[in-house]
CSV table of C-alpha atoms and ligand atoms in Angstrom, one decimal:
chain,number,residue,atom,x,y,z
A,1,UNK,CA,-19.4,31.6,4.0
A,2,UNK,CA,-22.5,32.5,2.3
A,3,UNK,CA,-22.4,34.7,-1.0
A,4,UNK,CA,-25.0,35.9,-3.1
A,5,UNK,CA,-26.4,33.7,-5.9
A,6,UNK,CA,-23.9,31.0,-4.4
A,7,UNK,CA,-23.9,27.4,-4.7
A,8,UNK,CA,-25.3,25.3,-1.9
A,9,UNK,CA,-23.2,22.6,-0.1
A,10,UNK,CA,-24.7,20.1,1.8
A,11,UNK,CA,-22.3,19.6,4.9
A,12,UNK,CA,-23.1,15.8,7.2
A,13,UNK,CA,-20.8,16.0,9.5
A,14,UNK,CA,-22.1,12.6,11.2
A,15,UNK,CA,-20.6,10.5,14.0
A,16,UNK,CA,-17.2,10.6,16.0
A,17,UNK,CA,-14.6,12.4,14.5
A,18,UNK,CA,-16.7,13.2,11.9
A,19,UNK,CA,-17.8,16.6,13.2
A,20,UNK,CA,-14.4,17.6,14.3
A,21,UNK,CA,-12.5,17.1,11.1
A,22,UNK,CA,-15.3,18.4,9.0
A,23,UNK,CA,-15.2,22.0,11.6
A,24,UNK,CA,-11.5,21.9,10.6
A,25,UNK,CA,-12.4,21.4,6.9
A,26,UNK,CA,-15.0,24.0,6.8
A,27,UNK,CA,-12.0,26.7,8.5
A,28,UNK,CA,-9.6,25.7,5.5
A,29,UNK,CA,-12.6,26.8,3.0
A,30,UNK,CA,-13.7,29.9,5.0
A,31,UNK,CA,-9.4,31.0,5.0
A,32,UNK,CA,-9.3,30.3,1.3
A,33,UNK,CA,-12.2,32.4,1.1
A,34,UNK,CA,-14.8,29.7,-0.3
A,35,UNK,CA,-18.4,31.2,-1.1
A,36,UNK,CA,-21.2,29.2,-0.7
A,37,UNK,CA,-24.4,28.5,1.5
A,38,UNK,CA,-24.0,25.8,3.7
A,39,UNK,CA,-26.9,23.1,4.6
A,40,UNK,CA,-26.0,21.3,7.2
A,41,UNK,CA,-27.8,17.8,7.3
A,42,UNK,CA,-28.1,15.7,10.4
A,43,UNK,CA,-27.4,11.8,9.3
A,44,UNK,CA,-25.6,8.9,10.9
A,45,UNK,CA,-25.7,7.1,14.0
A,46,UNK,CA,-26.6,10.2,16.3
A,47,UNK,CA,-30.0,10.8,14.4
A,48,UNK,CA,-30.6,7.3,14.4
A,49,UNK,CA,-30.2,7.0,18.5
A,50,UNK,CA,-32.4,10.0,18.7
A,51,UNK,CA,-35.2,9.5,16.4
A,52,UNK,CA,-35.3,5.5,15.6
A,53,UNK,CA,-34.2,6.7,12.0
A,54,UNK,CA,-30.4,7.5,10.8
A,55,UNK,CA,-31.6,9.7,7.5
A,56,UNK,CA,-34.9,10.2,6.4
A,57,UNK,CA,-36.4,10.9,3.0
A,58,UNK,CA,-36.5,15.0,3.2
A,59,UNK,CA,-32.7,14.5,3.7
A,60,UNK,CA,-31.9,12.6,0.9
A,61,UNK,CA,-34.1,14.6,-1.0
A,62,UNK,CA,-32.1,17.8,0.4
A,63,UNK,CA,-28.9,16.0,-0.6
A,64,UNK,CA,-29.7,15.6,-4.3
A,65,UNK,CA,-30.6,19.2,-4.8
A,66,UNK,CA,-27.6,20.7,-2.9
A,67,UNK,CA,-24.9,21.1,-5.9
A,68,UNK,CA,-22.9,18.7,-3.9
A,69,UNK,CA,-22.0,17.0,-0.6
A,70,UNK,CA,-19.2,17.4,2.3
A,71,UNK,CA,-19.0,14.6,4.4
A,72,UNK,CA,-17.4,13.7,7.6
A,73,UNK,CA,-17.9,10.0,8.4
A,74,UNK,CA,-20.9,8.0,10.2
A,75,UNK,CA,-20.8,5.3,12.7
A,76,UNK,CA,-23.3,2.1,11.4
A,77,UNK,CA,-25.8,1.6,14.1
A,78,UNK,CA,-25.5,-1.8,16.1
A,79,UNK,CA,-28.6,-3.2,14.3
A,80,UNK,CA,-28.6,-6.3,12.1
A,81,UNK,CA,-31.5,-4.5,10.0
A,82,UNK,CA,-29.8,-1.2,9.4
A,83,UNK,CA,-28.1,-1.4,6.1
A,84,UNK,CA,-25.4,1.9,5.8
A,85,UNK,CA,-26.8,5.0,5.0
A,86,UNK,CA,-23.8,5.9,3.2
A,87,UNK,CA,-24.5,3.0,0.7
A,88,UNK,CA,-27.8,4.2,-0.1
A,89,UNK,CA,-26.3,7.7,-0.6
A,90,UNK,CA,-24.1,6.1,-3.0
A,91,UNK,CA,-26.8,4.4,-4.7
A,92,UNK,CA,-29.3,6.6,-4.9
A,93,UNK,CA,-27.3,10.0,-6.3
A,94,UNK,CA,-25.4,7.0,-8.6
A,95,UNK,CA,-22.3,8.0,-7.3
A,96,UNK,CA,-20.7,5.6,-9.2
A,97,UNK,CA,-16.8,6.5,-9.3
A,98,UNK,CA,-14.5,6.5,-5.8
A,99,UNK,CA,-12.1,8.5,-6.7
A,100,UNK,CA,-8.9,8.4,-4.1
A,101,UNK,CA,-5.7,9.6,-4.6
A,102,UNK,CA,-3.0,8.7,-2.6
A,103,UNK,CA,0.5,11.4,-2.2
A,104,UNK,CA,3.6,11.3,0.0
A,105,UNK,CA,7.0,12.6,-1.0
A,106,UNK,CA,8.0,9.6,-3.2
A,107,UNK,CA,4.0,8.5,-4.0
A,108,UNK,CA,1.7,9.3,-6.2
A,109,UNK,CA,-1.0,7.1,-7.5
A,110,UNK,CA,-4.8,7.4,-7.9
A,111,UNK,CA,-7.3,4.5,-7.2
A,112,UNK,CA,-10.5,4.6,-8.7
A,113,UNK,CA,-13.4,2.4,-7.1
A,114,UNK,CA,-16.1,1.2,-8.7
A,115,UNK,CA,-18.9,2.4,-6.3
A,116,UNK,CA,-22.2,1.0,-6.8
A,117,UNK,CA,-22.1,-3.1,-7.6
A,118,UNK,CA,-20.1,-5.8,-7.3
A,119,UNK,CA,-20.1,-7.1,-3.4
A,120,UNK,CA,-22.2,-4.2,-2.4
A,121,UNK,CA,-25.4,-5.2,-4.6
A,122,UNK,CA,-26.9,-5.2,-1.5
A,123,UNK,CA,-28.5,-8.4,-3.1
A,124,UNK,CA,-28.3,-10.5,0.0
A,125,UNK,CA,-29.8,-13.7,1.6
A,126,UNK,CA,-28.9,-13.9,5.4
A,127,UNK,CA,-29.9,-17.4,6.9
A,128,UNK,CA,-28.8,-18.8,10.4
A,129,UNK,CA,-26.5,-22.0,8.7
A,130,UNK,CA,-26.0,-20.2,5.3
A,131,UNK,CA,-26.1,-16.8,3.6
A,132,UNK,CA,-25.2,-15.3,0.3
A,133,UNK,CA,-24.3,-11.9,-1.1
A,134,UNK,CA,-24.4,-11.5,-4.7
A,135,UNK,CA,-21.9,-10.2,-6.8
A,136,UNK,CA,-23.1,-8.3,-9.7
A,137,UNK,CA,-20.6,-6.8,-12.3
A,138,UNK,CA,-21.8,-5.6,-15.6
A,139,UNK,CA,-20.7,-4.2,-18.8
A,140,UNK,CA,-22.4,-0.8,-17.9
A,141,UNK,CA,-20.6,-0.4,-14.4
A,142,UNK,CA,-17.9,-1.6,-15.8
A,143,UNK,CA,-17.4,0.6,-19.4
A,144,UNK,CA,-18.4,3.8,-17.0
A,145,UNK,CA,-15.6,3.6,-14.0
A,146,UNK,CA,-13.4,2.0,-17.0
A,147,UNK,CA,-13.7,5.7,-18.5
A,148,UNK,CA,-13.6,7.6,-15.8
A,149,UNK,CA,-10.2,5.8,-14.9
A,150,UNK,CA,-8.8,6.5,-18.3
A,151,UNK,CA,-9.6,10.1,-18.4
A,152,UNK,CA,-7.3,10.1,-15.6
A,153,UNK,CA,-4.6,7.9,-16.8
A,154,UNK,CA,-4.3,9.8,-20.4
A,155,UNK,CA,-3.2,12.9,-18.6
A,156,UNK,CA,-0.6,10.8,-16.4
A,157,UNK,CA,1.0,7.4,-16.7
A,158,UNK,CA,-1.2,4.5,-17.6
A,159,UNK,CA,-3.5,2.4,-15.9
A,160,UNK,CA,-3.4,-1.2,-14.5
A,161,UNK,CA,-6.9,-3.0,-13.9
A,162,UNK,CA,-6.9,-5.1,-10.9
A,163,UNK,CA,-9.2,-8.2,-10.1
A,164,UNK,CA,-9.7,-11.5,-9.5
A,165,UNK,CA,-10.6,-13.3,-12.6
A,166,UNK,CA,-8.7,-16.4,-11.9
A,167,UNK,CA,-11.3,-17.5,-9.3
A,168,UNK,CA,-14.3,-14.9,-9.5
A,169,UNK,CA,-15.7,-15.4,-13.2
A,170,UNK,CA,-17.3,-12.4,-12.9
A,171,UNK,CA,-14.6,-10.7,-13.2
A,172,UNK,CA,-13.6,-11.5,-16.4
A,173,UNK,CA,-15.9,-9.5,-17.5
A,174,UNK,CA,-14.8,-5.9,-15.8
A,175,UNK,CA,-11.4,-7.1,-17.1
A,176,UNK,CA,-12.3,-7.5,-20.7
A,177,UNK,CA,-14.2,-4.5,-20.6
A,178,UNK,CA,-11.8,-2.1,-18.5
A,179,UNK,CA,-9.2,-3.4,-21.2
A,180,UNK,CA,-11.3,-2.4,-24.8
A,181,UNK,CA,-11.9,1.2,-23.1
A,182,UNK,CA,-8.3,1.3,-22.6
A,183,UNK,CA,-7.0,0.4,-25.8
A,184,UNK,CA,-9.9,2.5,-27.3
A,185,UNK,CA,-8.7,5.6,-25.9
A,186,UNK,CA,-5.3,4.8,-26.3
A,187,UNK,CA,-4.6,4.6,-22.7
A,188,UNK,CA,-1.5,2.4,-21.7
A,189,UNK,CA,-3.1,0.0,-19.9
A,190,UNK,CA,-1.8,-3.3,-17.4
A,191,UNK,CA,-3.3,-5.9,-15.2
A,192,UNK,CA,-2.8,-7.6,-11.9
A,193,UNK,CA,-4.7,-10.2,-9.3
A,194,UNK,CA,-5.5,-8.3,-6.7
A,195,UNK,CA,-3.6,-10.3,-4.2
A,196,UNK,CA,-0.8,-9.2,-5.7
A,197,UNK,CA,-1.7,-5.8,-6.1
A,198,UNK,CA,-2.3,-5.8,-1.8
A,199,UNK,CA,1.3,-7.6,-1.8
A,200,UNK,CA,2.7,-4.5,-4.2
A,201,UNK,CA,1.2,-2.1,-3.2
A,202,UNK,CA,3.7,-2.5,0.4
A,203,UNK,CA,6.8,-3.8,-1.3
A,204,UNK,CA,6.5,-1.7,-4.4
A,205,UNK,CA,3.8,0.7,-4.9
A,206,UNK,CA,5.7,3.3,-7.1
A,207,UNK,CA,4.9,1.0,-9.8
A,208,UNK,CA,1.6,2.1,-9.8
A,209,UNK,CA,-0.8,5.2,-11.1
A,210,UNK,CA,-3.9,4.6,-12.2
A,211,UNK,CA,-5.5,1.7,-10.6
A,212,UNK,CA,-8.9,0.8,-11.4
A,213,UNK,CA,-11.0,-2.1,-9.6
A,214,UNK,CA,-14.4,-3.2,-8.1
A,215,UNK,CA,-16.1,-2.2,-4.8
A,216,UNK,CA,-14.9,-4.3,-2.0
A,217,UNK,CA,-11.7,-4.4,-3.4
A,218,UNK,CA,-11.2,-1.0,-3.6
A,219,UNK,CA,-12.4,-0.2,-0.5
A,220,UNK,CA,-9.7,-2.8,1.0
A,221,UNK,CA,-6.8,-1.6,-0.9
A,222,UNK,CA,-8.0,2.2,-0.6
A,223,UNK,CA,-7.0,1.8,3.4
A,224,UNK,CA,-3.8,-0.3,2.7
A,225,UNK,CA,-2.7,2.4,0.5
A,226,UNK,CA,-2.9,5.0,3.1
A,227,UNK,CA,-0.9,2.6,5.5
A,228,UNK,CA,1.5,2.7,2.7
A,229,UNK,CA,1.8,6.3,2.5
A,230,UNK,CA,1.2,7.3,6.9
A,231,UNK,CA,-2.0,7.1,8.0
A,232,UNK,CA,-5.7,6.8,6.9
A,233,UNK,CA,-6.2,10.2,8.5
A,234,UNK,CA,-4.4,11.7,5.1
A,235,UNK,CA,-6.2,10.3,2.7
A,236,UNK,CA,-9.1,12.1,0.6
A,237,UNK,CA,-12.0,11.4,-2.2
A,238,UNK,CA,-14.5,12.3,-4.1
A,239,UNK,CA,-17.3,10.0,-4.9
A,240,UNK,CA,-18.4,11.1,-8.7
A,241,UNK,CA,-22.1,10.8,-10.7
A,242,UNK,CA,-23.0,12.2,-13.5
A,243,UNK,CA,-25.3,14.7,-11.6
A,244,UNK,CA,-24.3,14.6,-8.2
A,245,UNK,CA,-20.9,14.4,-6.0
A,246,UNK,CA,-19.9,13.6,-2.7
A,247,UNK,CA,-16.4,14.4,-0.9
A,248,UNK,CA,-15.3,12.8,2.4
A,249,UNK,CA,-12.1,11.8,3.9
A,250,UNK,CA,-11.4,7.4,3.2
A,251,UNK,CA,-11.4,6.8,7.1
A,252,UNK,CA,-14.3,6.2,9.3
A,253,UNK,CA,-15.8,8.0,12.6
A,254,UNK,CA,-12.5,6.6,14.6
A,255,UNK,CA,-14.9,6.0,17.9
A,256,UNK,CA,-11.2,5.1,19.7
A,257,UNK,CA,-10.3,8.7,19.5
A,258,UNK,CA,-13.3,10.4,18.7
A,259,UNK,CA,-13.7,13.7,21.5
A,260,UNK,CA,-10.1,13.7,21.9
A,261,UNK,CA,-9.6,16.8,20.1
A,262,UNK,CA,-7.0,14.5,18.1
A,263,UNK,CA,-8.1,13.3,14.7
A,264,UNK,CA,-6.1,14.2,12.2
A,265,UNK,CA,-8.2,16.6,9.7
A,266,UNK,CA,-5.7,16.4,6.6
A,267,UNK,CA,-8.2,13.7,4.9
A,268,UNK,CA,-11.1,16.3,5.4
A,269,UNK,CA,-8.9,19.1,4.4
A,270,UNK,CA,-8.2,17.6,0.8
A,271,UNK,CA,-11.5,15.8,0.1
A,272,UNK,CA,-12.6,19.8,0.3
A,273,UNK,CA,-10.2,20.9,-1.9
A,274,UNK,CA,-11.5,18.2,-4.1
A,275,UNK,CA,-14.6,19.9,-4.2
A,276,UNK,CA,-13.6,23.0,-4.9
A,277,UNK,CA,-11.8,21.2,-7.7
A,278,UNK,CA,-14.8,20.0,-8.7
A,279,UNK,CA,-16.6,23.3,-8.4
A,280,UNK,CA,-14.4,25.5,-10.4
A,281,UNK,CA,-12.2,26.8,-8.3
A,282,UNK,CA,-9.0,25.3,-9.2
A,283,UNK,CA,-6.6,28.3,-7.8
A,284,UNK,CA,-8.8,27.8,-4.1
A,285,UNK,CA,-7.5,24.0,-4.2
A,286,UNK,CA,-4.2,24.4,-5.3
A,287,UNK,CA,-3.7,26.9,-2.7
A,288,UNK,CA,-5.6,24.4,0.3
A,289,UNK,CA,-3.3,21.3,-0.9
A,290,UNK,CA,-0.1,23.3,-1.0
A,291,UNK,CA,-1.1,25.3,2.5
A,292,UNK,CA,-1.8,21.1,3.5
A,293,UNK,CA,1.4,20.2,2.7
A,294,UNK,CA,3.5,23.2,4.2
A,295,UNK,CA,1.8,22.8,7.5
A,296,UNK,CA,3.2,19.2,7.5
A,297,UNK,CA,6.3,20.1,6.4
A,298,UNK,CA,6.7,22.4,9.0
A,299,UNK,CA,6.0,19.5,11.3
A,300,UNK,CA,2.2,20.1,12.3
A,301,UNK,CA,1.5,16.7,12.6
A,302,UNK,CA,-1.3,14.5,15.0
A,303,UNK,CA,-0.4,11.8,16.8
A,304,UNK,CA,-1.0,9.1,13.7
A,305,UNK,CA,1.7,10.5,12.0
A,306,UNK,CA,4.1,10.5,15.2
A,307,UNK,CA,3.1,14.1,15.9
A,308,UNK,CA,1.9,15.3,19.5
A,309,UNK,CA,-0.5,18.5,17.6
A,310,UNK,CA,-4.3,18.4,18.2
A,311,UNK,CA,-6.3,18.7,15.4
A,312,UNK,CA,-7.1,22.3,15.9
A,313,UNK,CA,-3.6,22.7,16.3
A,314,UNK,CA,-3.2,21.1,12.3
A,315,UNK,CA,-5.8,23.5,11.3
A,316,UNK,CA,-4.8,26.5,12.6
A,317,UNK,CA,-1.3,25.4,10.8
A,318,UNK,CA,-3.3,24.8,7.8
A,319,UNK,CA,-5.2,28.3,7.6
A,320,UNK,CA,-2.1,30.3,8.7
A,321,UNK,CA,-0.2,29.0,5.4
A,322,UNK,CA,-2.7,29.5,3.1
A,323,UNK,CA,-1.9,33.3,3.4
A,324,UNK,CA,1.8,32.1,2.0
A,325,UNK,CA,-0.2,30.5,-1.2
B,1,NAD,P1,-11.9,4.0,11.0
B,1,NAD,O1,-11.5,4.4,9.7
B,1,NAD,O2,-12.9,4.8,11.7
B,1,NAD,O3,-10.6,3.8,12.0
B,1,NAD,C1,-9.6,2.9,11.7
B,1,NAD,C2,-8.3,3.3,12.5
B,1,NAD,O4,-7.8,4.5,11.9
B,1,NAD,C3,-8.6,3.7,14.0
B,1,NAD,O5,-7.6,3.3,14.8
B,1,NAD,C4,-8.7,5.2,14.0
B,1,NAD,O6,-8.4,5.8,15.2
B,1,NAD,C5,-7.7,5.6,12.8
B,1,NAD,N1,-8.1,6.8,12.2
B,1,NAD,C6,-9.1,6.9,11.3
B,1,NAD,N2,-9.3,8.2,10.9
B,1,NAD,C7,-8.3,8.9,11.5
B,1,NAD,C8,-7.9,10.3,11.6
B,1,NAD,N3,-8.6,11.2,10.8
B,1,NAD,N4,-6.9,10.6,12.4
B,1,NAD,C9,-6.2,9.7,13.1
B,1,NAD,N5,-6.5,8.4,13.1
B,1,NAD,C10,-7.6,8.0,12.4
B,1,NAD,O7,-12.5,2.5,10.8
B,1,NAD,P2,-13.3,1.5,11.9
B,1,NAD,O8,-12.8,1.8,13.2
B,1,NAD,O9,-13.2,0.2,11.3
B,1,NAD,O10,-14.8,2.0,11.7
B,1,NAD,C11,-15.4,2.9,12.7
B,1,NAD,C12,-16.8,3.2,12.2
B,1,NAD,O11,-16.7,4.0,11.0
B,1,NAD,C13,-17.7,2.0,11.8
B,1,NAD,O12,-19.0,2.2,12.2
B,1,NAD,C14,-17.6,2.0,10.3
B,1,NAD,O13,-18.8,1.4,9.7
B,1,NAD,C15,-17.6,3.5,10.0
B,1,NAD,N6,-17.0,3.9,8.7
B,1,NAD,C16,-17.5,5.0,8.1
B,1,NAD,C17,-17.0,5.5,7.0
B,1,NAD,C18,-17.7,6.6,6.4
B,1,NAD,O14,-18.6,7.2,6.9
B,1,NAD,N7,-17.2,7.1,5.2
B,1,NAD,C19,-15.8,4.9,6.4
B,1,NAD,C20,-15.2,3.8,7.1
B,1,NAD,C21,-15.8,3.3,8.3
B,2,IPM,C1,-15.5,3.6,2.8
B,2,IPM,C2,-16.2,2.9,3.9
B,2,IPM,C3,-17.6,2.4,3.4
B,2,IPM,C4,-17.4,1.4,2.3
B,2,IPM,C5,-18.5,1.9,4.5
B,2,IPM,C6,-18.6,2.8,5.7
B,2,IPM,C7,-19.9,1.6,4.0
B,2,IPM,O1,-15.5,1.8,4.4
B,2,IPM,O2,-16.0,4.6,2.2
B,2,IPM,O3,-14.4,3.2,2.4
B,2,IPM,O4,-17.3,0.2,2.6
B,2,IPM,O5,-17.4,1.8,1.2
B,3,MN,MN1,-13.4,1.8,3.6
């Protein structure tokens, strides 16, 4: 896949299904003719059992000067200590916009995360009778992810700011300030609780497009969504810094059917089409989605989405209709 002069890719395919949906992943990029060196980095769970250590400092310095990152998914070791490599990722490249759309026949809607405060400050106190986990929100966090969600919603619909600033105070504050970019930019702009945004989101989710929220929530409404539109096996993103990006599928490594040849690699597929987005090559992911969605059309489908394909079978769909687009 390499070309001369080309960009580098750092690829972790990490723990369960991880390494199969990213091999189906990296086929989609090689049939759409993708050009750049791959570094593969070994992180996760596997590493960890092996060495006592799941990424070390060389990777994360390797990480940060790769032009981005494909990701599979990674396991959390069974260690009270271990706090998930994937955060610290996160953290340390300030990846600090989780950016997941979310598409089906009659769906489309976009929710972007906030990705590196709120209940993942990682500001914790764990006691035996009590423990506390601080959640930080500022104006900062909360003005960047506000913008990043409007330059979305001014080329679509509008944006609705979900929280929980009838109980969590803090909130009011990622409100007020998600609001003022809005109306600054001219973005259409409403809000919701996010209880009633989970409760929406199932009965009537076509009333959303842009949502925008903090970091736990997001992650918990990210995997309702893809409930809401088949399976969490779909679903893509791309986690966004100012210098640095990460793109991995929403699920996790799936140990229940991890070896089983079964995963569904869609969610791999797109979060590298994502990327390629993101590198400059929009014709490559046009061509990856609309090969994506042809292949499931045509009823190549893994057993999530009532479908009796393998994921190699999905791939090879995949690959095969990319020569149509
Ligand atoms: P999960 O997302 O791995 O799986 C939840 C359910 O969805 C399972 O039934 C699984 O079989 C199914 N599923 C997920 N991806 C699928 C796919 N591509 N095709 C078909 N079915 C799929 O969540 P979990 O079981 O709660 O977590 C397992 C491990 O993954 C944990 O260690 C967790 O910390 C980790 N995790 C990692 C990431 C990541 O690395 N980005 C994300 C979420 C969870
Ligand atoms: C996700 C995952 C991660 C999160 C975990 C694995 C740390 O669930 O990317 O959605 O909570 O953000
Ligand atoms: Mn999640």
């Amino acid at each position: 896949m390499s070309g001369a002069g080309s960009k580098k890719v750092a690829v972790v395919a990490g723990d369960g299904i991880g390494p199969e949906v990213i091999e189906s992943a990296l086929a989609v990029l090689d049939g759409a003719g993708a050009k750049f060196e791959l570094i593969h980095v070994e992180i996760g769970l596997a590493r960890w059992k092996k060495t006592g250590l799941a990424m070390s400092e060389e990777d994360l310095e390797t990480l940060k000067e790769c032009d981005c990152i494909l990701f599979g998914a990674i396991s959390t070791p069974p260690d009270p200590n271990y706090k998930s490599v994937l955060l610290r990722i996160r953290k340390e490249l300030d990846l600090y916009a989780n950016i997941r759309p979310f598409q089906s026949q009659d769906l489309d809607f976009i929710i972007v995360r906030e990705n590196t405060e709120g209940l993942y400050s990682g500001l914790e106190e764990v006691g035996v009778e009590e423990s506390h986990t601080m959640r930080v929100i500022t104006r900062r966090g909360s003005e960047r992810i506000a913008k990043k969600a409007c330059e979305l919603a001014a080329r679509r619909k509008k944006l609705t700011i979900i929280h929980k600033s009838n109980v969590l105070k803090s909130d009011c504050l990622f409100l007020e300030t998600c609001r003022a970019v809005a109306a600054g930019r001219g973005v259409l702009c409403d809000d919701m609780l996010v209880d009633a945004a989970a409760y929406n989101l199932v009965v009537n989710p076509q009333r959303f497009d842009v949502l925008v929220t903090t970091n736990l929530f997001g992650d918990i409404l990210s995997d309702e969504a893809a409930g809401v539109i088949g399976s969490l096996g779909l679903c893509a993103s791309a986690n966004l810094g100012t210098d640095h990006a990460l793109f991995e599928p929403i699920h996790g490594s799936a140990p229940d059917i991890a070896g089983k040849g079964v995963a569904n690699p869609v969610g791999a597929i797109r979060s590298a089409a994502m990327m390629m987005q993101w590198l400059g090559e929009p014709e490559k992911a046009r061509r990856m989605e609309a090969a994506v969605q042809r292949a499931l059309a045509c009823g190549a489908k893994t057993p999530d989405l009532g479908g009796d394909c393998g994921t190699a079978d999905v791939t090879k769909a995949v690959v095969e209709n990319l020569r149509i687009f």
